Coordinates of C-alpha atoms in Angstrom, one line a residue:
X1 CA -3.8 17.4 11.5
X2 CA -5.5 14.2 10.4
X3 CA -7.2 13.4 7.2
X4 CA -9.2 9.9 7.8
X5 CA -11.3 4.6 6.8
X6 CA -11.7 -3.1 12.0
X7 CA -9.4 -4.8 13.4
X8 CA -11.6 -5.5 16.6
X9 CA -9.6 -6.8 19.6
X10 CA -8.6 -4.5 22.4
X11 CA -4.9 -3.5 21.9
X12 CA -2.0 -3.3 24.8
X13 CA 1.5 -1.6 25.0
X14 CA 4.3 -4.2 25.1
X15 CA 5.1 -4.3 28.6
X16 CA 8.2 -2.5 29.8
X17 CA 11.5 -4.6 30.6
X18 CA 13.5 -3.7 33.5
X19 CA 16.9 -2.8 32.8
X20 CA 20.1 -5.9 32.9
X21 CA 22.4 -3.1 34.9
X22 CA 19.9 -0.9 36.8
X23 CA 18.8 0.8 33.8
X24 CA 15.7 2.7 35.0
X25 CA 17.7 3.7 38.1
X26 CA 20.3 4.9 36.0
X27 CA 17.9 6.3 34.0
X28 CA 16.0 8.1 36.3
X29 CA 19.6 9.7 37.9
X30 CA 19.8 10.9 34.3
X31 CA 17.0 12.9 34.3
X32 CA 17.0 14.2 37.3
X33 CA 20.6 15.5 36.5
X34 CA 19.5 17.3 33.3
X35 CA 16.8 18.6 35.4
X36 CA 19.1 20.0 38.0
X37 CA 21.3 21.2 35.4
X38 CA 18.7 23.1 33.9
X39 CA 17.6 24.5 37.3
X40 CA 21.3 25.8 37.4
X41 CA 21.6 27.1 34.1
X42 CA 18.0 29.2 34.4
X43 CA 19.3 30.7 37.6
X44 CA 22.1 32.8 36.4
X45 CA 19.7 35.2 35.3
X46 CA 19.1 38.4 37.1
X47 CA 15.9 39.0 38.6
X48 CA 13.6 40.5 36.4
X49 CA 15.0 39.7 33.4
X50 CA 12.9 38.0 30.8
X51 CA 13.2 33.8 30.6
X52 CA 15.7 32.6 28.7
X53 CA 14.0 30.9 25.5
X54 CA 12.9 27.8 26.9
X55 CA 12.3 28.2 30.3
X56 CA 8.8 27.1 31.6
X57 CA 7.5 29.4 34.3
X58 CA 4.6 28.5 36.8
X59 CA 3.1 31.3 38.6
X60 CA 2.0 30.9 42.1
X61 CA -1.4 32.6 43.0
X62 CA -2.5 32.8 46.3
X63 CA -5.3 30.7 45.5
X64 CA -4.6 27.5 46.5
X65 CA -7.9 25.9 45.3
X66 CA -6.6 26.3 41.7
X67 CA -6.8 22.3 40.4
X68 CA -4.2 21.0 39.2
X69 CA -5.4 20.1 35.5
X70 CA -5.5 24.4 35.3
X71 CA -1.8 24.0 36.5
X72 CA -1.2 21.8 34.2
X73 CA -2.6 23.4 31.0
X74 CA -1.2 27.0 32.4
X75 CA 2.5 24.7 32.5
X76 CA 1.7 23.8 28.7
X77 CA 0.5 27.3 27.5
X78 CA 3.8 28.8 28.9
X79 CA 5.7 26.2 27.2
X80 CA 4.1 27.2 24.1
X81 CA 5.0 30.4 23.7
X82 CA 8.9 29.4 23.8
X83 CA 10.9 28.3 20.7
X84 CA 10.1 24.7 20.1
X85 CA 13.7 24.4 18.1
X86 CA 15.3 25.7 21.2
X87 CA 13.5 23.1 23.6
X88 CA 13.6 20.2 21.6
X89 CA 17.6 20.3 20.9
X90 CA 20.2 20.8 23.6
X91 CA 22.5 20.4 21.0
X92 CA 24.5 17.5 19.1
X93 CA 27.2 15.4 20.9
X94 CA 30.0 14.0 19.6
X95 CA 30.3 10.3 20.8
X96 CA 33.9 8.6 21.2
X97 CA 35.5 6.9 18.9
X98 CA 34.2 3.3 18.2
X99 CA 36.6 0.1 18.5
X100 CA 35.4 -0.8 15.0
X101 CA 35.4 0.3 11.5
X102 CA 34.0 2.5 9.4
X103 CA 30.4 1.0 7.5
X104 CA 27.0 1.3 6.8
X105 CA 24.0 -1.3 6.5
X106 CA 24.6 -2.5 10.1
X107 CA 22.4 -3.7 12.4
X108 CA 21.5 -1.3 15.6
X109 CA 19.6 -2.1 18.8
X110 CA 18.8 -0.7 22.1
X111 CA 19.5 -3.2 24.6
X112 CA 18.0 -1.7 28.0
X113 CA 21.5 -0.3 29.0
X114 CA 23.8 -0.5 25.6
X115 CA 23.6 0.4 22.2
X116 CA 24.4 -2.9 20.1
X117 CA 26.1 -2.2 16.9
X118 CA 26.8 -5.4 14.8
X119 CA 27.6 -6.4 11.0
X120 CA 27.4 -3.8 8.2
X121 CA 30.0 -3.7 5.3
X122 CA 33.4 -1.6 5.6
X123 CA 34.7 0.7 3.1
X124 CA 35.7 -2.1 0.7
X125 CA 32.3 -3.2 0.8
X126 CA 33.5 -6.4 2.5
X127 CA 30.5 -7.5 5.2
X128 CA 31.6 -7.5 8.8
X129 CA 30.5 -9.9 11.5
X130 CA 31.9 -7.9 14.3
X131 CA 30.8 -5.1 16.3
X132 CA 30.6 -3.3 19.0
X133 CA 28.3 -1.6 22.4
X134 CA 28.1 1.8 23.7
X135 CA 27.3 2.9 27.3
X136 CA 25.8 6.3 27.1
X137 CA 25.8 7.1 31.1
X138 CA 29.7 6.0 30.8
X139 CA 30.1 7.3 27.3
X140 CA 33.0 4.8 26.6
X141 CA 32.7 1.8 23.7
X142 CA 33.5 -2.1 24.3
X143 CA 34.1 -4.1 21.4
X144 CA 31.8 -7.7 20.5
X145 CA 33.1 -10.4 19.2
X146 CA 32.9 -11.8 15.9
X147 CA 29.6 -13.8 15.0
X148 CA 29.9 -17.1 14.7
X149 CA 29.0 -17.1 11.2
X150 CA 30.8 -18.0 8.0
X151 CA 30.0 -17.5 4.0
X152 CA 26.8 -15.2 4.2
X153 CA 26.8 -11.5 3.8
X154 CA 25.5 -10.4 7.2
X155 CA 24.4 -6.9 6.2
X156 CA 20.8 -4.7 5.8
X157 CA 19.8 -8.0 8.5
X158 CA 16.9 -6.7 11.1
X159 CA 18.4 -7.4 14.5
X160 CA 15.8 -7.8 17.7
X161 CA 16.4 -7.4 22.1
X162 CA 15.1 -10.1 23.6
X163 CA 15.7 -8.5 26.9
X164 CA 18.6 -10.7 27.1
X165 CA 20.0 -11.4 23.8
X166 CA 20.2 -9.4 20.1
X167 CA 19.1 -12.1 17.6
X168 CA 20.3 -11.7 13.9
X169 CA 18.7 -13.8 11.1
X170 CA 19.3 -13.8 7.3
X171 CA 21.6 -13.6 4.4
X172 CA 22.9 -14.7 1.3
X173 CA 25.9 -15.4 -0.5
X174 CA 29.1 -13.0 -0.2
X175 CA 28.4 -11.7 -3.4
X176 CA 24.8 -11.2 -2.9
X177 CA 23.6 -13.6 -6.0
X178 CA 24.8 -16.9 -5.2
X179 CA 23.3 -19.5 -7.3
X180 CA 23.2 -22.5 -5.3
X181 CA 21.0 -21.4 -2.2
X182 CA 23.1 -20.9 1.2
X183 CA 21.9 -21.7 4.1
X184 CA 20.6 -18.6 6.4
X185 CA 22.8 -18.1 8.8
X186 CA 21.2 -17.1 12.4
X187 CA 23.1 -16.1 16.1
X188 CA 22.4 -14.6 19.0
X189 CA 24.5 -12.3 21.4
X190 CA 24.5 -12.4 25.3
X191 CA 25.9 -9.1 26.3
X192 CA 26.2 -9.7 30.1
X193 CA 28.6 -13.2 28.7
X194 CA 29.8 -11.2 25.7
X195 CA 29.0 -14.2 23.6
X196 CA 27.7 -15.7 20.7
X197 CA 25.5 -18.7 20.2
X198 CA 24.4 -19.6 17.2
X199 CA 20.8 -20.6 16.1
X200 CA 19.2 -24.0 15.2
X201 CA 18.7 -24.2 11.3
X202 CA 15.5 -22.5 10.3
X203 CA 12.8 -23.6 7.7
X204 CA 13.6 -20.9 5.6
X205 CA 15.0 -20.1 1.9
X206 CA 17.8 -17.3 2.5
X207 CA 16.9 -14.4 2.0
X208 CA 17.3 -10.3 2.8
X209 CA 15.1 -7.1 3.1
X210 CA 12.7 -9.5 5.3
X211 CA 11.6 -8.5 8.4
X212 CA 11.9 -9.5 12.2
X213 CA 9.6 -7.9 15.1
X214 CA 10.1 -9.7 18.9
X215 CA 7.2 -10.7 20.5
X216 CA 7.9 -11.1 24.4
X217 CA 8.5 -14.9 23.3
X218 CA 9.2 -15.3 19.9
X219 CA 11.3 -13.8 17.3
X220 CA 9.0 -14.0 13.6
X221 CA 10.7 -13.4 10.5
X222 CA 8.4 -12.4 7.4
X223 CA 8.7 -11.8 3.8
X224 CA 12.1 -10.9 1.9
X225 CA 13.6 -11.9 -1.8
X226 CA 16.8 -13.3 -2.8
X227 CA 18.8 -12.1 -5.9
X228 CA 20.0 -14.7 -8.3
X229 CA 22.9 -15.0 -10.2
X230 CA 20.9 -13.5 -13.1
X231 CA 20.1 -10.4 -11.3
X232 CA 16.5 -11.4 -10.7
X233 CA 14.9 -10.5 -7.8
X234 CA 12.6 -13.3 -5.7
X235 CA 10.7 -12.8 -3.4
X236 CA 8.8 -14.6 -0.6
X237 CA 5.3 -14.3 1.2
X238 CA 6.4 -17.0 4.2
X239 CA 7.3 -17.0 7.7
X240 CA 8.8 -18.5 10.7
X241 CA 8.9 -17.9 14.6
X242 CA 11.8 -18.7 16.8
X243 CA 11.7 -19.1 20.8
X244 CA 14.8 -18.5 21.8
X245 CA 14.1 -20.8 25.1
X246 CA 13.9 -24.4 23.4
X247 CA 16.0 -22.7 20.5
X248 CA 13.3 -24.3 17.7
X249 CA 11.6 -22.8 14.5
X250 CA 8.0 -23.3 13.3
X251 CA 6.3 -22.0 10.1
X252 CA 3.8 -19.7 10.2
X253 CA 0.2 -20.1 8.7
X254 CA 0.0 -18.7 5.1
X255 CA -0.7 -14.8 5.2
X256 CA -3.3 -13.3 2.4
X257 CA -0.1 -11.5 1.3
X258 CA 1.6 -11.7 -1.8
X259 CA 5.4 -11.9 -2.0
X260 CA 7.1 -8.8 -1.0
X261 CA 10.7 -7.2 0.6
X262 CA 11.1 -3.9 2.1
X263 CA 7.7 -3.7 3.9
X264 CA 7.3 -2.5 7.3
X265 CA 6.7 -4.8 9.9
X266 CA 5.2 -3.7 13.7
X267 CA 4.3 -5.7 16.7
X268 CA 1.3 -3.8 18.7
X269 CA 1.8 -6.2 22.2
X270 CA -0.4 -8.7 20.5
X271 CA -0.1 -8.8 16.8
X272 CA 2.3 -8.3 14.3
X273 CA 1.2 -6.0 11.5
X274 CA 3.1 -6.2 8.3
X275 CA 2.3 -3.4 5.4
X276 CA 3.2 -2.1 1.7
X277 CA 6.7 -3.5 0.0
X278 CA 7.6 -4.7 -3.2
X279 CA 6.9 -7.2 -5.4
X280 CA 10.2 -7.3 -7.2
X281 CA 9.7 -10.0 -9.4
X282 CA 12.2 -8.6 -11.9
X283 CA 12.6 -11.9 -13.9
X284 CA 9.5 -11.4 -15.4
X285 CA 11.0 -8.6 -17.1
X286 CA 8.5 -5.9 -15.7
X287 CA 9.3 -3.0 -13.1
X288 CA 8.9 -3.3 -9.3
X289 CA 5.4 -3.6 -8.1
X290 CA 4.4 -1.2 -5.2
X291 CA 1.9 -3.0 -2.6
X292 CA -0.4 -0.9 -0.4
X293 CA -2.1 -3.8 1.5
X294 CA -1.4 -5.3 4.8
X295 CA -2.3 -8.0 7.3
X296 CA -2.2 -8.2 10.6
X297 CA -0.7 -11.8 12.3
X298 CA -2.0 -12.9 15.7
X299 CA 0.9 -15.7 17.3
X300 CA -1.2 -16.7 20.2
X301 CA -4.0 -18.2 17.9
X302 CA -2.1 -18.4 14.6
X303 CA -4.4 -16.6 12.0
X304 CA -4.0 -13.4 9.8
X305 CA -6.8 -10.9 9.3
X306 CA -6.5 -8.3 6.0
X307 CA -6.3 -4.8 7.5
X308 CA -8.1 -2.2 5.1
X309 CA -6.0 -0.3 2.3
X310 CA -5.3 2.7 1.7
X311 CA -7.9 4.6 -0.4
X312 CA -8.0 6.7 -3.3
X313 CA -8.8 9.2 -1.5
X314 CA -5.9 9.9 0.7
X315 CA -2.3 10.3 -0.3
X316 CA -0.3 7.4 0.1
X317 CA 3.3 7.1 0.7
X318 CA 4.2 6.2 -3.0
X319 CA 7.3 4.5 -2.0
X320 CA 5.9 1.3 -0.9
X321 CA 8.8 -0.7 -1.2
X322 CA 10.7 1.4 1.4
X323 CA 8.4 2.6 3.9
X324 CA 9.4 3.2 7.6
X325 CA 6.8 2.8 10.5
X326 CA 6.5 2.9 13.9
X327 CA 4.5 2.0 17.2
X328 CA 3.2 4.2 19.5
X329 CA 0.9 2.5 21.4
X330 CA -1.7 2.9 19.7
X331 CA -1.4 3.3 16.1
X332 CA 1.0 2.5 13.5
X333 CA 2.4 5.7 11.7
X334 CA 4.1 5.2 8.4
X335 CA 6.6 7.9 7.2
X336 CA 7.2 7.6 2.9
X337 CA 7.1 9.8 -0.3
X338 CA 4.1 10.5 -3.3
X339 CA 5.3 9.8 -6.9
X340 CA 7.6 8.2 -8.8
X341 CA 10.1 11.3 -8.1
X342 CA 10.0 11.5 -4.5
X343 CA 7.9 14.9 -5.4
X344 CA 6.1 15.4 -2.1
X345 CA 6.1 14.1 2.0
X346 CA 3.4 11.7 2.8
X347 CA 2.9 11.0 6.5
X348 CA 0.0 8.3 7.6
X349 CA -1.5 6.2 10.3
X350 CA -3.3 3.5 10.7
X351 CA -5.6 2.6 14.4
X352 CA -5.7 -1.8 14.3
X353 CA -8.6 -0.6 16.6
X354 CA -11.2 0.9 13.9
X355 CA -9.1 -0.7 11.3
X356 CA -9.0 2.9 9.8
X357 CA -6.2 4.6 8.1
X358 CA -5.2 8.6 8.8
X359 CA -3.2 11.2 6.3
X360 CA -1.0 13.4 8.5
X361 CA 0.5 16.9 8.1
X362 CA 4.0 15.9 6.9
X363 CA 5.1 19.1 8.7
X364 CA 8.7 20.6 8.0
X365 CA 9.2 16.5 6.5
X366 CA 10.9 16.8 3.2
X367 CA 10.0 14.4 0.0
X368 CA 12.8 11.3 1.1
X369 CA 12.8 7.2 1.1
X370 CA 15.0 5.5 3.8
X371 CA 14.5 7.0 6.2
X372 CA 14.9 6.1 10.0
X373 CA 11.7 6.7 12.7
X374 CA 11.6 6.1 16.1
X375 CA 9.3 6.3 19.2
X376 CA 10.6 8.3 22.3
X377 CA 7.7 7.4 24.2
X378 CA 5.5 10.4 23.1
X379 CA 7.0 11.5 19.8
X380 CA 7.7 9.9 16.8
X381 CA 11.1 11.0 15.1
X382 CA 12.1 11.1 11.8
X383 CA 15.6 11.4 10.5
X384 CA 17.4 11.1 7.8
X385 CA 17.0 9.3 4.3
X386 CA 17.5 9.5 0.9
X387 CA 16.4 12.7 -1.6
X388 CA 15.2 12.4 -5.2
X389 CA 18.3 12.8 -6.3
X390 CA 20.2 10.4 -4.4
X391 CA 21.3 12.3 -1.9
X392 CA 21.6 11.6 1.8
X393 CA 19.3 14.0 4.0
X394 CA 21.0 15.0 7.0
X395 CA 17.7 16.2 9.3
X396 CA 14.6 15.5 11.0
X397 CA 11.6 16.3 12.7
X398 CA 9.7 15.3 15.7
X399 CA 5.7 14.2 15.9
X400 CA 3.9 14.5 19.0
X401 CA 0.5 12.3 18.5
X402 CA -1.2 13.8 21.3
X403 CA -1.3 17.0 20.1
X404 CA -1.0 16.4 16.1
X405 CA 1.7 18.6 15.3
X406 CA 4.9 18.6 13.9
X407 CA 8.5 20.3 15.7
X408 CA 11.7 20.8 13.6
X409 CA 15.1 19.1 14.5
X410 CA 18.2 20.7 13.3
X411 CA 19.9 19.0 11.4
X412 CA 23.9 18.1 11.3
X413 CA 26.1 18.2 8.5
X414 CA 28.7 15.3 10.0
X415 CA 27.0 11.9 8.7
X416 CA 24.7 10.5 6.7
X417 CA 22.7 7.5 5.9
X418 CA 23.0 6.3 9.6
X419 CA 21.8 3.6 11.9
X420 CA 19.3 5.5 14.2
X421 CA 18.8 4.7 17.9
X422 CA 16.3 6.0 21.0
X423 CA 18.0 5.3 23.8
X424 CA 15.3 6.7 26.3
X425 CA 17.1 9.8 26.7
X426 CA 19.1 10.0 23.6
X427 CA 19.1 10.1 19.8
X428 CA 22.1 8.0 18.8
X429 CA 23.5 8.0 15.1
X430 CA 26.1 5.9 14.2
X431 CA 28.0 5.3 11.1
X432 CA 26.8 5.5 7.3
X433 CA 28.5 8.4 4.9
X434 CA 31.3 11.0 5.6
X435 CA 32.2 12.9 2.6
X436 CA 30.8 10.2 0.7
X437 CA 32.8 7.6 2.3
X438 CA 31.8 5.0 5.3
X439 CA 31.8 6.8 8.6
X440 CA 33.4 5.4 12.0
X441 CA 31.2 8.3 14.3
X442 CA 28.6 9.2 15.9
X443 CA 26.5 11.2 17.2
X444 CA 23.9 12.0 20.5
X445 CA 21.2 14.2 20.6
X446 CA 19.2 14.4 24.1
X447 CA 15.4 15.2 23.0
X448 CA 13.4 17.0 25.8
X449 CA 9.9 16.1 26.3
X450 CA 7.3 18.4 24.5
X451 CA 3.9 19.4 26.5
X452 CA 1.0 17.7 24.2
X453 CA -0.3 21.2 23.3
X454 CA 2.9 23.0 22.2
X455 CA 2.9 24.8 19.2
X456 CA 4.8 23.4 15.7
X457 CA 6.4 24.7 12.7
X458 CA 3.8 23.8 10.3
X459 CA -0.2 24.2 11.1
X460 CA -1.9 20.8 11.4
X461 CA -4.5 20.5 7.8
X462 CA -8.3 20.5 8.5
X463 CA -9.7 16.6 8.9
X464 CA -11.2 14.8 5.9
X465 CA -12.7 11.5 6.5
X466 CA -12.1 8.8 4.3
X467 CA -14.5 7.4 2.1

């Protein structure tokens, strides 16, 4: 359910990246096991019994004129009437044991084949600089070696796939309010060499909370703040792209943005669209300042173009200075919370197309901050976070865009406040909180495709255009 306000260039999907190690082949095997699987599994059944919960059944009529959109939709009906809790989990899946330890606040990426797992501080709160990558079809763990940097805290640092290499950019001093500026501290990992390289200087103050979206070329770096030694918070409305082929920096052109950290930052296959954060400004002595405004950054001919705000007349996502989005393809949708208290779910898109923002049903989406969301390809997933009261949310739910409606997750009681990863078949937490200490597991949860017109847990709300 939608409740609706021009960015006026036509809008692609990044393209697709063929796998290092045969990924879409391996890939493909995996699915076509599962589907065999479930073949299997249907057919113990005895005929005439009922389907299992689950089960899609196609009839055949003797009409072989029937078209195959009628298929289709009679495919999708069927589907509908199963449980969409039963369909959408196959169940949570341990993962081995990790050749690292326990933390939180690392840096997680998908890298065609592997899951990257770098940085992050341990249980004493020390920051890390090594890390480790998972195999999923093997389910076995390799460990990476240690960064080649020295004297920055190398945590809460957005890490990007190149399609070859996981670039890491930021940081400040160890104790997270140095003084004297340090100078941010940049690598990048090859994991076919299983090594580091680190990168040339860039023309940047050091900073964290900024945020870093890969272009097909470049790797940009927005926005941020550093703490002083007073406790003030500073933050920055600059930027800078790196091209990991001739290994140089440049600025970027001057965005109609004020200083921020903690917005979200998207890359649509053309532009870069960065929205909301925080002001954080503390040494003026006044409270955080929530932004709602964004701007969209086009790299091929260097400008920025404002995007329209939110109006008053649809519910925001009040905690601006920790928003989550996400690309589908074509539009951003941006997962947050309404009032100071975290009192209510607020779900909304925005379409660079019209240059128009959408509220959305939050669905079964609790009131949270911090959470995680992630595109599977046709549903947006959001898991985890943090409650009014502090307190680490352990579920989810899944958004099909097609079909505007919402499908419960279960959720799992193991760990909290994890690093969250699509795989292409798989929903990979790692890490966070364990009985309130730093976790060292993980979890998988395969997620199976849902027909666009399948039923959810909460009904969609009526449209309401925006003023």
């Amino acid at each position: 359910g939608r409740t609706v306000k021009d960015d006026k260039a036509a809008w692609s999907r990044p393209s697709e990246r063929p796998g290092r190690f045969g990924g879409r082949i391996a890939g493909a095997a995996a699915v076509l096991a599962i589907a065999v699987a479930t073949v299997l599994r249907l057919g113990d059944g005895q005929e005439g019994d009922p389907a299992p919960p689950g089960t899609i059944t196609v009839e055949q009529e003797p009409d072989a004129s029937r078209s195959e959109e009628r298929a289709h939709r009679e495919v999708a009906e069927d589907a509908a009437a199963s449980s969409v809790s039963e369909r959408l989990v196959r169940g949570w899946q341990p993962l081995p044991e990790a050749p690292i330890s326990a933390r939180s606040h690392h840096s997680a990426v998908w890298a065609d084949d592997e899951l990257l797992l770098w940085g992050g501080t341990d249980r004493a709160r020390e920051a890390q600089s090594d890390g480790a990558a998972y195999d999923p079809m093997t389910r076995s763990w390799r460990q990476i070696p240690e960064a080649p940097i020295e004297g920055v805290a190398l945590y809460t640092l957005p890490a990007v796939w190149t399609g070859e290499e996981m670039l890491v950019w930021g940081g400040q001093g160890e104790e997270g309010h140095a003084a004297d500026p340090v100078a941010p501290a940049g690598a990048a990992y090859d994991p076919v060499d299983d090594s580091w390289r680190t990168l040339s200087p860039a023309p940047l103050t050091p900073r964290v909370a900024h945020t870093s979206v890969w272009t097909g070329e470049q790797m940009i770096v927005w926005g941020g703040y550093r703490r002083g030694e007073d406790g003030t918070w500073l933050a920055f409305e600059d930027g800078a792209a790196y091209e990991p082929q001739t290994d140089t920096w440049r600025m970027l052109e001057p965005a109609p943005l004020s200083a921020r950290h903690t917005h979200t930052a998207i890359w649509t296959g053309r532009k870069m669209i960065i929205w909301a954060g925080n002001a954080a400004s503390r040494e003026e002595g006044g409270e955080p300042r929530d932004h709602l405004d964004g701007a969209a950054y086009d790299p091929a001919r260097g400008t920025w173009d404002e995007i329209a705000e939110l109006s008053s007349g649809l519910r925001p996502p009040r905690v601006a200075r920790r928003p989550v989005a996400v690309w589908t393809g074509h539009e951003m949708v941006v997962v947050g919370s309404l009032g100071d208290g975290l009192d209510a779910p607020a779900v909304v898109s925005y379409d660079p197309a019209a240059d128009r923002w959408v509220e959305l049903d939050p669905g079964p989406v609790g009131a949270r901050r911090d959470s995680a969301v992630v595109w599977t390809g046709d549903l947006v997933v959001v898991w985890g976070g943090t409650s009014a009261t502090g307190g680490l949310i352990s579920d989810g739910a899944a958004y099909a865009p097609e079909s505007e409606r919402w499908h419960r997750i279960a959720s799992q009681p193991a760990i909290r406040g994890e690093s969250v990863t699509w795989t292409g078949d798989e929903l990979v937490l790692w890490g966070g909180y364990e009985d309130g200490r730093r976790a060292a597991m993980g979890l998988a949860l395969p997620l199976s495709r849902l027909p666009s017109t399948e039923g959810s847990d909460t009904p969609p709300r009526p449209d309401k255009e925006q003023p």
